[in-house]
Each structure stands twice: as C-alpha cells, then as structure tokens.
Amino acid sequence: MVRVTGSALDPDLGDHVCLPFLGDRERRAATRLFTLNGLRRRTKVLIITHADSPDRTRAWLTPLVPGFREAESAGRIEIAGTRLTGGRPDPCRALDRLEAARERALAQGYRGLYALVDASWGVHDPPGQVASESAVNALFGRCGLAAVCQYDRALFPCEALDRVTGVHPISPEQALLRYAATSSPPGLRLRGDVDLTNRQAFASILAPLRAERDEVVIDATELDFIDAGSAQLLVAMALARRPGRTVVACGGPLARLLRLLKAGDALGVRPAGDV
C-alpha cells in the first residue's frame, strides 16, 4: 500500500496534507522546510499563522531561510493571519480565500501556491474545523495548489486529530490519495489508496459529482487499492444520480469488488485502457 514517502513538507501540487506535530520547535522547523521546498519548486509560499502573529513569524523565520527578505519583497513569500467569522472557522470563507490566493499565484506566473496553515485556529470548534477541511478538498482537484495543515498534538485531543486526519487525503501513517478533476467528461482521476484512514476525505471529494447532469467518469485505473467500505461510496454517489450516468474505469480488482457489491444497476464499469 502506498504511504507518504519522504517529507510531508514537500507536497506535490494537488496535495492536501494533515501534519500533526508537537510544540514550537517542530512547528518552526516544519515552517522552514516547507518554505524552502516551496521556493525550490518555484511556487508562491503562503504561510497562514495563528499561534504567532505574522510579524513574530517573520522575525523567527527570516534567519532560517536564506534570501527570505528578498523573496518576501518580490512577493514569493506571503505571511498572513487567520481570518475567522465571529471567532469561528467558516468553511465557505476558507474555500474562497484559498481559491483567490491560488488564482493570484498562477496569474503572477508562479507554478502554483504552496500554503502552510496553522490549524490551531479551529481548536475551539472541532465540528467547524472538520467541515472547513472537508470543504477545501474540492480545490485540490484543480491545478496549482498544495497545502499542509499543521496540528499541534499539545492542543488537540487524539479524537479530534483522528477526525481531521480522516478528512485529509494525505497524512503521515495513513493511505495516500491523489486526485484531479476532469471536465470533458466531468469526473475524477484517482491515484494511490483509499481505506478507512482517508475514507471521509474520499467522500468529500466525490460529493460535488452528485450535482453533475452529464455522464461522470471516474478514472480509477491508477488506484492501487480501495477497500469495500470506500468502494460503496462510489456506488452511493452513482445512486444519487440518474441510473447509467456514472462510469468507473478501473482494473480487475476494483471491477470484481464492484460486482460483489452489486453495483451494476448504479454504475457502468469500463475496463482499464478504455478510458
């Protein structure tokens, strides 16, 4: 099964990563490495702070990143504070903010946006935070955005961490899912693994397809593994649409699993290579 290899702080564009850590020392080390990797990848780096103000973050990060001042002056690095609605996380506002930042980065000629988010802004509203993380998954199927959400183990109980890691497609020690939205026909391309550890993330990625009126094609030919519970989410999505309007292109193992789930009435199965 595919797992996060190398550093979760060097994500590919399209990755939405949950990164638990412990204390200021690890947070600062992670911020330094993420910033260096974003600059190396020729992306714009956006650091969204909460535990520290933007000014304090700038003060300790500047000596850790060679050429920091020049990069910030040139617009390659931006440090911003969290903006909450009524002191609580707002899923729609978070989605709009990241989308606007991604579009600006692409318009400015960067390969995309590397966003590092201090997730302590949601510590007092766990349901709102889970909703925010689920909502932004829709952005990562488009080009030009990678985000790492930092969760301090000292602030979040284990149960809360389990919930937020589950709505991220990627987190250390869980299955790794990458995906891209397609437009002609509408649908998704899936890579990696889906199991209980990231099943809720998979559900949020599929959810927008329920509203599509045209045929939807899920290209799962590069999906290495999916468990039965997660495959049932594909069937549920298809059942929520018109019969026969959802197609899954996949290899033999998933095709057999879908037959076992008696999914034939809900969706069509297309053999690998016939996408």
Short mmCIF file of C-alpha atoms in Angstrom, two decimals:
data_model
loop_
_atom_site.label_atom_id
_atom_site.label_comp_id
_atom_site.label_asym_id
_atom_site.label_seq_id
_atom_site.Cartn_x
_atom_site.Cartn_y
_atom_site.Cartn_z
CA MET A 1 0.00 0.00 0.00
CA VAL A 2 1.27 3.48 -0.88
CA ARG A 3 2.20 5.63 2.10
CA VAL A 4 3.58 9.13 2.43
CA THR A 5 7.22 8.79 1.48
CA GLY A 6 9.84 11.43 2.07
CA SER A 7 8.70 14.63 3.71
CA ALA A 8 5.07 15.63 4.01
CA LEU A 9 6.50 19.14 3.86
CA ASP A 10 7.46 18.69 0.20
CA PRO A 11 4.00 18.04 -1.27
CA ASP A 12 3.13 17.84 -4.93
CA LEU A 13 0.73 20.41 -6.32
CA GLY A 14 -2.69 18.91 -5.73
CA ASP A 15 -1.84 17.51 -2.28
CA HIS A 16 -3.86 18.36 0.84
CA VAL A 17 -1.80 17.14 3.78
CA CYS A 18 -2.50 16.94 7.50
CA LEU A 19 0.69 17.16 9.57
CA PRO A 20 0.47 16.62 13.34
CA PHE A 21 3.47 17.97 15.28
CA LEU A 22 4.44 18.73 18.85
CA GLY A 23 5.45 22.16 20.12
CA ASP A 24 7.05 25.32 18.79
CA ARG A 25 10.37 23.71 17.89
CA GLU A 26 8.76 21.25 15.48
CA ARG A 27 6.40 23.91 14.11
CA ARG A 28 9.25 26.25 13.30
CA ALA A 29 11.37 23.50 11.76
CA ALA A 30 8.41 22.46 9.61
CA THR A 31 7.75 26.05 8.51
CA ARG A 32 11.38 26.48 7.50
CA LEU A 33 11.47 23.28 5.44
CA PHE A 34 8.10 23.94 3.81
CA THR A 35 9.19 27.45 2.80
CA LEU A 36 12.47 26.20 1.31
CA ASN A 37 10.66 23.49 -0.65
CA GLY A 38 8.08 25.92 -1.96
CA LEU A 39 10.78 28.30 -3.20
CA ARG A 40 12.67 25.41 -4.78
CA ARG A 41 9.54 24.31 -6.62
CA ARG A 42 9.02 27.86 -7.93
CA THR A 43 5.67 28.28 -6.24
CA LYS A 44 4.36 31.17 -4.21
CA VAL A 45 4.54 30.39 -0.49
CA LEU A 46 1.62 31.47 1.71
CA ILE A 47 2.02 30.99 5.46
CA ILE A 48 -1.22 31.39 7.41
CA THR A 49 -0.41 31.90 11.08
CA HIS A 50 -2.43 31.80 14.26
CA ALA A 51 -0.24 30.81 17.23
CA ASP A 52 2.13 33.66 16.31
CA SER A 53 1.33 36.95 14.64
CA PRO A 54 2.65 37.50 11.10
CA ASP A 55 5.29 39.88 12.49
CA ARG A 56 6.55 37.38 15.08
CA THR A 57 6.55 34.61 12.48
CA ARG A 58 8.59 36.79 10.13
CA ALA A 59 11.07 37.58 12.92
CA TRP A 60 11.97 33.96 13.68
CA LEU A 61 11.63 32.65 10.10
CA THR A 62 13.85 35.25 8.44
CA PRO A 63 17.18 33.91 9.77
CA LEU A 64 16.14 30.33 8.98
CA VAL A 65 15.53 30.84 5.25
CA PRO A 66 18.40 32.20 3.14
CA GLY A 67 17.22 35.11 0.99
CA PHE A 68 13.96 35.41 2.94
CA ARG A 69 13.75 39.22 2.81
CA GLU A 70 14.38 39.34 -0.91
CA ALA A 71 11.84 36.61 -1.57
CA GLU A 72 9.18 38.33 0.54
CA SER A 73 9.87 41.69 -1.12
CA ALA A 74 9.48 40.06 -4.52
CA GLY A 75 6.13 38.57 -3.48
CA ARG A 76 7.35 34.96 -3.44
CA ILE A 77 6.54 34.62 0.28
CA GLU A 78 3.45 35.99 1.99
CA ILE A 79 2.64 35.71 5.70
CA ALA A 80 -0.94 36.31 6.79
CA GLY A 81 -3.00 35.84 9.93
CA THR A 82 -6.15 33.79 10.18
CA ARG A 83 -9.45 35.47 9.48
CA LEU A 84 -12.36 33.97 11.36
CA THR A 85 -16.06 34.75 11.20
CA GLY A 86 -17.36 35.51 14.67
CA GLY A 87 -14.25 33.90 16.11
CA ARG A 88 -15.11 30.57 14.45
CA PRO A 89 -13.90 28.81 11.29
CA ASP A 90 -16.02 29.44 8.21
CA PRO A 91 -15.77 26.68 5.54
CA CYS A 92 -17.02 28.90 2.71
CA ARG A 93 -14.65 31.72 3.60
CA ALA A 94 -11.69 29.34 3.87
CA LEU A 95 -12.53 27.91 0.45
CA ASP A 96 -12.84 31.35 -1.15
CA ARG A 97 -9.62 32.58 0.44
CA LEU A 98 -7.51 29.67 -0.78
CA GLU A 99 -9.08 29.78 -4.24
CA ALA A 100 -8.35 33.50 -4.58
CA ALA A 101 -4.76 33.03 -3.42
CA ARG A 102 -4.25 30.16 -5.88
CA GLU A 103 -5.60 32.22 -8.76
CA ARG A 104 -3.35 35.17 -7.86
CA ALA A 105 -0.28 32.96 -7.70
CA LEU A 106 -0.98 31.48 -11.14
CA ALA A 107 -1.73 34.92 -12.60
CA GLN A 108 1.59 36.18 -11.22
CA GLY A 109 3.45 33.47 -13.13
CA TYR A 110 4.18 31.02 -10.31
CA ARG A 111 3.76 27.28 -10.83
CA GLY A 112 1.13 27.37 -8.12
CA LEU A 113 0.52 28.11 -4.45
CA TYR A 114 2.19 26.37 -1.52
CA ALA A 115 0.03 27.08 1.55
CA LEU A 116 1.05 26.25 5.12
CA VAL A 117 -1.88 26.61 7.52
CA ASP A 118 -1.59 26.81 11.30
CA ALA A 119 -4.71 24.84 12.19
CA SER A 120 -4.84 25.92 15.83
CA TRP A 121 -7.43 28.49 14.71
CA GLY A 122 -10.08 25.74 14.93
CA VAL A 123 -9.21 24.25 18.29
CA HIS A 124 -12.36 25.58 19.98
CA ASP A 125 -14.73 24.41 17.23
CA PRO A 126 -13.85 20.82 16.17
CA PRO A 127 -17.01 20.30 14.04
CA GLY A 128 -16.42 23.58 12.22
CA GLN A 129 -12.81 22.67 11.59
CA VAL A 130 -13.70 19.28 10.13
CA ALA A 131 -16.27 20.99 7.89
CA SER A 132 -13.64 23.51 6.71
CA GLU A 133 -11.07 20.81 5.91
CA SER A 134 -13.68 18.76 4.04
CA ALA A 135 -14.87 21.77 2.04
CA VAL A 136 -11.42 22.76 0.77
CA ASN A 137 -10.80 19.26 -0.67
CA ALA A 138 -12.76 20.42 -3.71
CA LEU A 139 -9.94 22.86 -4.57
CA PHE A 140 -7.20 20.27 -4.79
CA GLY A 141 -8.60 18.55 -7.84
CA ARG A 142 -7.68 21.66 -9.81
CA CYS A 143 -4.17 22.64 -10.80
CA GLY A 144 -1.84 24.82 -8.82
CA LEU A 145 -2.44 24.27 -5.10
CA ALA A 146 -0.73 22.30 -2.34
CA ALA A 147 -1.46 22.79 1.34
CA VAL A 148 -0.09 21.41 4.59
CA CYS A 149 -2.28 21.89 7.68
CA GLN A 150 -0.30 21.86 10.94
CA TYR A 151 -1.97 20.39 14.04
CA ASP A 152 -0.20 20.70 17.38
CA ARG A 153 -0.67 17.48 19.39
CA ALA A 154 -0.41 19.55 22.56
CA LEU A 155 -3.60 21.42 21.64
CA PHE A 156 -5.78 18.78 20.01
CA PRO A 157 -7.04 15.62 21.75
CA CYS A 158 -6.47 12.32 19.97
CA GLU A 159 -10.13 12.06 18.95
CA ALA A 160 -10.04 15.45 17.25
CA LEU A 161 -6.80 14.58 15.45
CA ASP A 162 -8.32 11.33 14.21
CA ARG A 163 -11.27 13.23 12.75
CA VAL A 164 -9.20 15.87 10.95
CA THR A 165 -6.62 13.43 9.59
CA GLY A 166 -9.50 11.37 8.22
CA VAL A 167 -10.82 14.25 6.10
CA HIS A 168 -7.36 14.89 4.61
CA PRO A 169 -6.46 12.76 1.58
CA ILE A 170 -2.84 12.59 2.84
CA SER A 171 -1.39 12.35 6.32
CA PRO A 172 1.65 10.51 7.72
CA GLU A 173 0.80 6.92 8.64
CA GLN A 174 -2.38 6.77 6.56
CA ALA A 175 -3.25 5.82 2.99
CA LEU A 176 -2.23 8.35 0.35
CA LEU A 177 -4.82 9.58 -2.17
CA ARG A 178 -4.14 11.95 -5.04
CA TYR A 179 -6.83 13.10 -7.44
CA ALA A 180 -7.52 15.51 -10.28
CA ALA A 181 -10.82 16.87 -11.55
CA THR A 182 -11.66 16.28 -15.21
CA SER A 183 -14.04 18.36 -17.29
CA SER A 184 -14.62 16.50 -20.55
CA PRO A 185 -16.31 14.34 -19.40
CA PRO A 186 -16.72 15.61 -15.83
CA GLY A 187 -15.25 13.34 -13.21
CA LEU A 188 -12.05 12.46 -11.38
CA ARG A 189 -8.71 10.74 -11.92
CA LEU A 190 -7.64 8.84 -8.81
CA ARG A 191 -4.17 7.64 -7.76
CA GLY A 192 -2.94 5.84 -4.67
CA ASP A 193 -5.05 4.19 -1.98
CA VAL A 194 -8.38 4.64 -0.22
CA ASP A 195 -9.17 2.88 3.04
CA LEU A 196 -10.67 3.61 6.43
CA THR A 197 -7.93 6.16 7.23
CA ASN A 198 -8.92 8.59 4.45
CA ARG A 199 -12.43 7.40 3.59
CA GLN A 200 -14.08 10.60 4.82
CA ALA A 201 -11.78 12.62 2.58
CA PHE A 202 -12.79 10.43 -0.35
CA ALA A 203 -16.47 11.04 0.46
CA SER A 204 -15.94 14.82 0.35
CA ILE A 205 -14.08 14.54 -2.97
CA LEU A 206 -16.95 12.58 -4.55
CA ALA A 207 -19.73 14.75 -3.13
CA PRO A 208 -19.68 17.56 -5.78
CA LEU A 209 -20.19 14.99 -8.57
CA ARG A 210 -23.71 14.26 -7.35
CA ALA A 211 -24.86 17.55 -8.88
CA GLU A 212 -23.40 16.86 -12.35
CA ARG A 213 -26.08 16.44 -15.02
CA ASP A 214 -23.89 14.85 -17.69
CA GLU A 215 -22.20 11.48 -17.62
CA VAL A 216 -19.50 11.29 -14.93
CA VAL A 217 -16.38 9.19 -15.45
CA ILE A 218 -14.21 8.13 -12.53
CA ASP A 219 -10.79 7.09 -13.86
CA ALA A 220 -9.55 4.68 -11.18
CA THR A 221 -7.05 2.88 -13.40
CA GLU A 222 -4.16 4.19 -11.26
CA LEU A 223 -5.86 3.45 -7.95
CA ASP A 224 -3.73 0.80 -6.27
CA PHE A 225 -6.18 -0.16 -3.53
CA ILE A 226 -9.69 0.63 -2.34
CA ASP A 227 -11.49 -1.19 0.45
CA ALA A 228 -15.10 -2.30 0.27
CA GLY A 229 -16.41 0.50 2.50
CA SER A 230 -14.81 3.13 0.31
CA ALA A 231 -15.97 1.45 -2.91
CA GLN A 232 -19.50 1.69 -1.55
CA LEU A 233 -19.10 5.47 -1.63
CA LEU A 234 -18.73 5.24 -5.42
CA VAL A 235 -21.97 3.27 -5.58
CA ALA A 236 -23.78 5.74 -3.29
CA MET A 237 -22.64 8.66 -5.44
CA ALA A 238 -23.88 6.90 -8.57
CA LEU A 239 -27.24 6.05 -6.93
CA ALA A 240 -27.72 9.73 -6.11
CA ARG A 241 -27.55 10.47 -9.84
CA ARG A 242 -29.54 9.20 -12.83
CA PRO A 243 -29.01 5.44 -13.43
CA GLY A 244 -26.40 4.67 -16.04
CA ARG A 245 -24.84 8.12 -15.94
CA THR A 246 -21.77 7.18 -13.87
CA VAL A 247 -18.87 5.14 -15.24
CA VAL A 248 -15.87 3.78 -13.35
CA ALA A 249 -12.80 2.94 -15.43
CA CYS A 250 -10.70 0.52 -13.42
CA GLY A 251 -8.61 -2.63 -13.30
CA GLY A 252 -9.72 -6.12 -12.44
CA PRO A 253 -9.63 -5.97 -8.62
CA LEU A 254 -11.96 -2.96 -8.36
CA ALA A 255 -14.21 -4.32 -11.12
CA ARG A 256 -14.61 -7.58 -9.16
CA LEU A 257 -15.27 -5.66 -5.95
CA LEU A 258 -17.98 -3.57 -7.63
CA ARG A 259 -19.60 -6.75 -8.95
CA LEU A 260 -19.58 -8.19 -5.42
CA LEU A 261 -21.28 -5.01 -4.25
CA LYS A 262 -23.92 -5.50 -6.97
CA ALA A 263 -23.15 -2.05 -8.35
CA GLY A 264 -24.18 -2.87 -11.91
CA ASP A 265 -27.55 -1.15 -11.67
CA ALA A 266 -25.98 2.06 -10.35
CA LEU A 267 -22.89 2.50 -12.50
CA GLY A 268 -21.05 1.16 -15.51
CA VAL A 269 -17.63 -0.46 -15.28
CA ARG A 270 -15.14 0.24 -18.06
CA PRO A 271 -12.01 -1.95 -18.36
CA ALA A 272 -8.59 -0.35 -17.87
CA GLY A 273 -7.20 1.04 -21.11
CA ASP A 274 -10.63 2.02 -22.38
CA VAL A 275 -10.86 5.42 -20.66
#
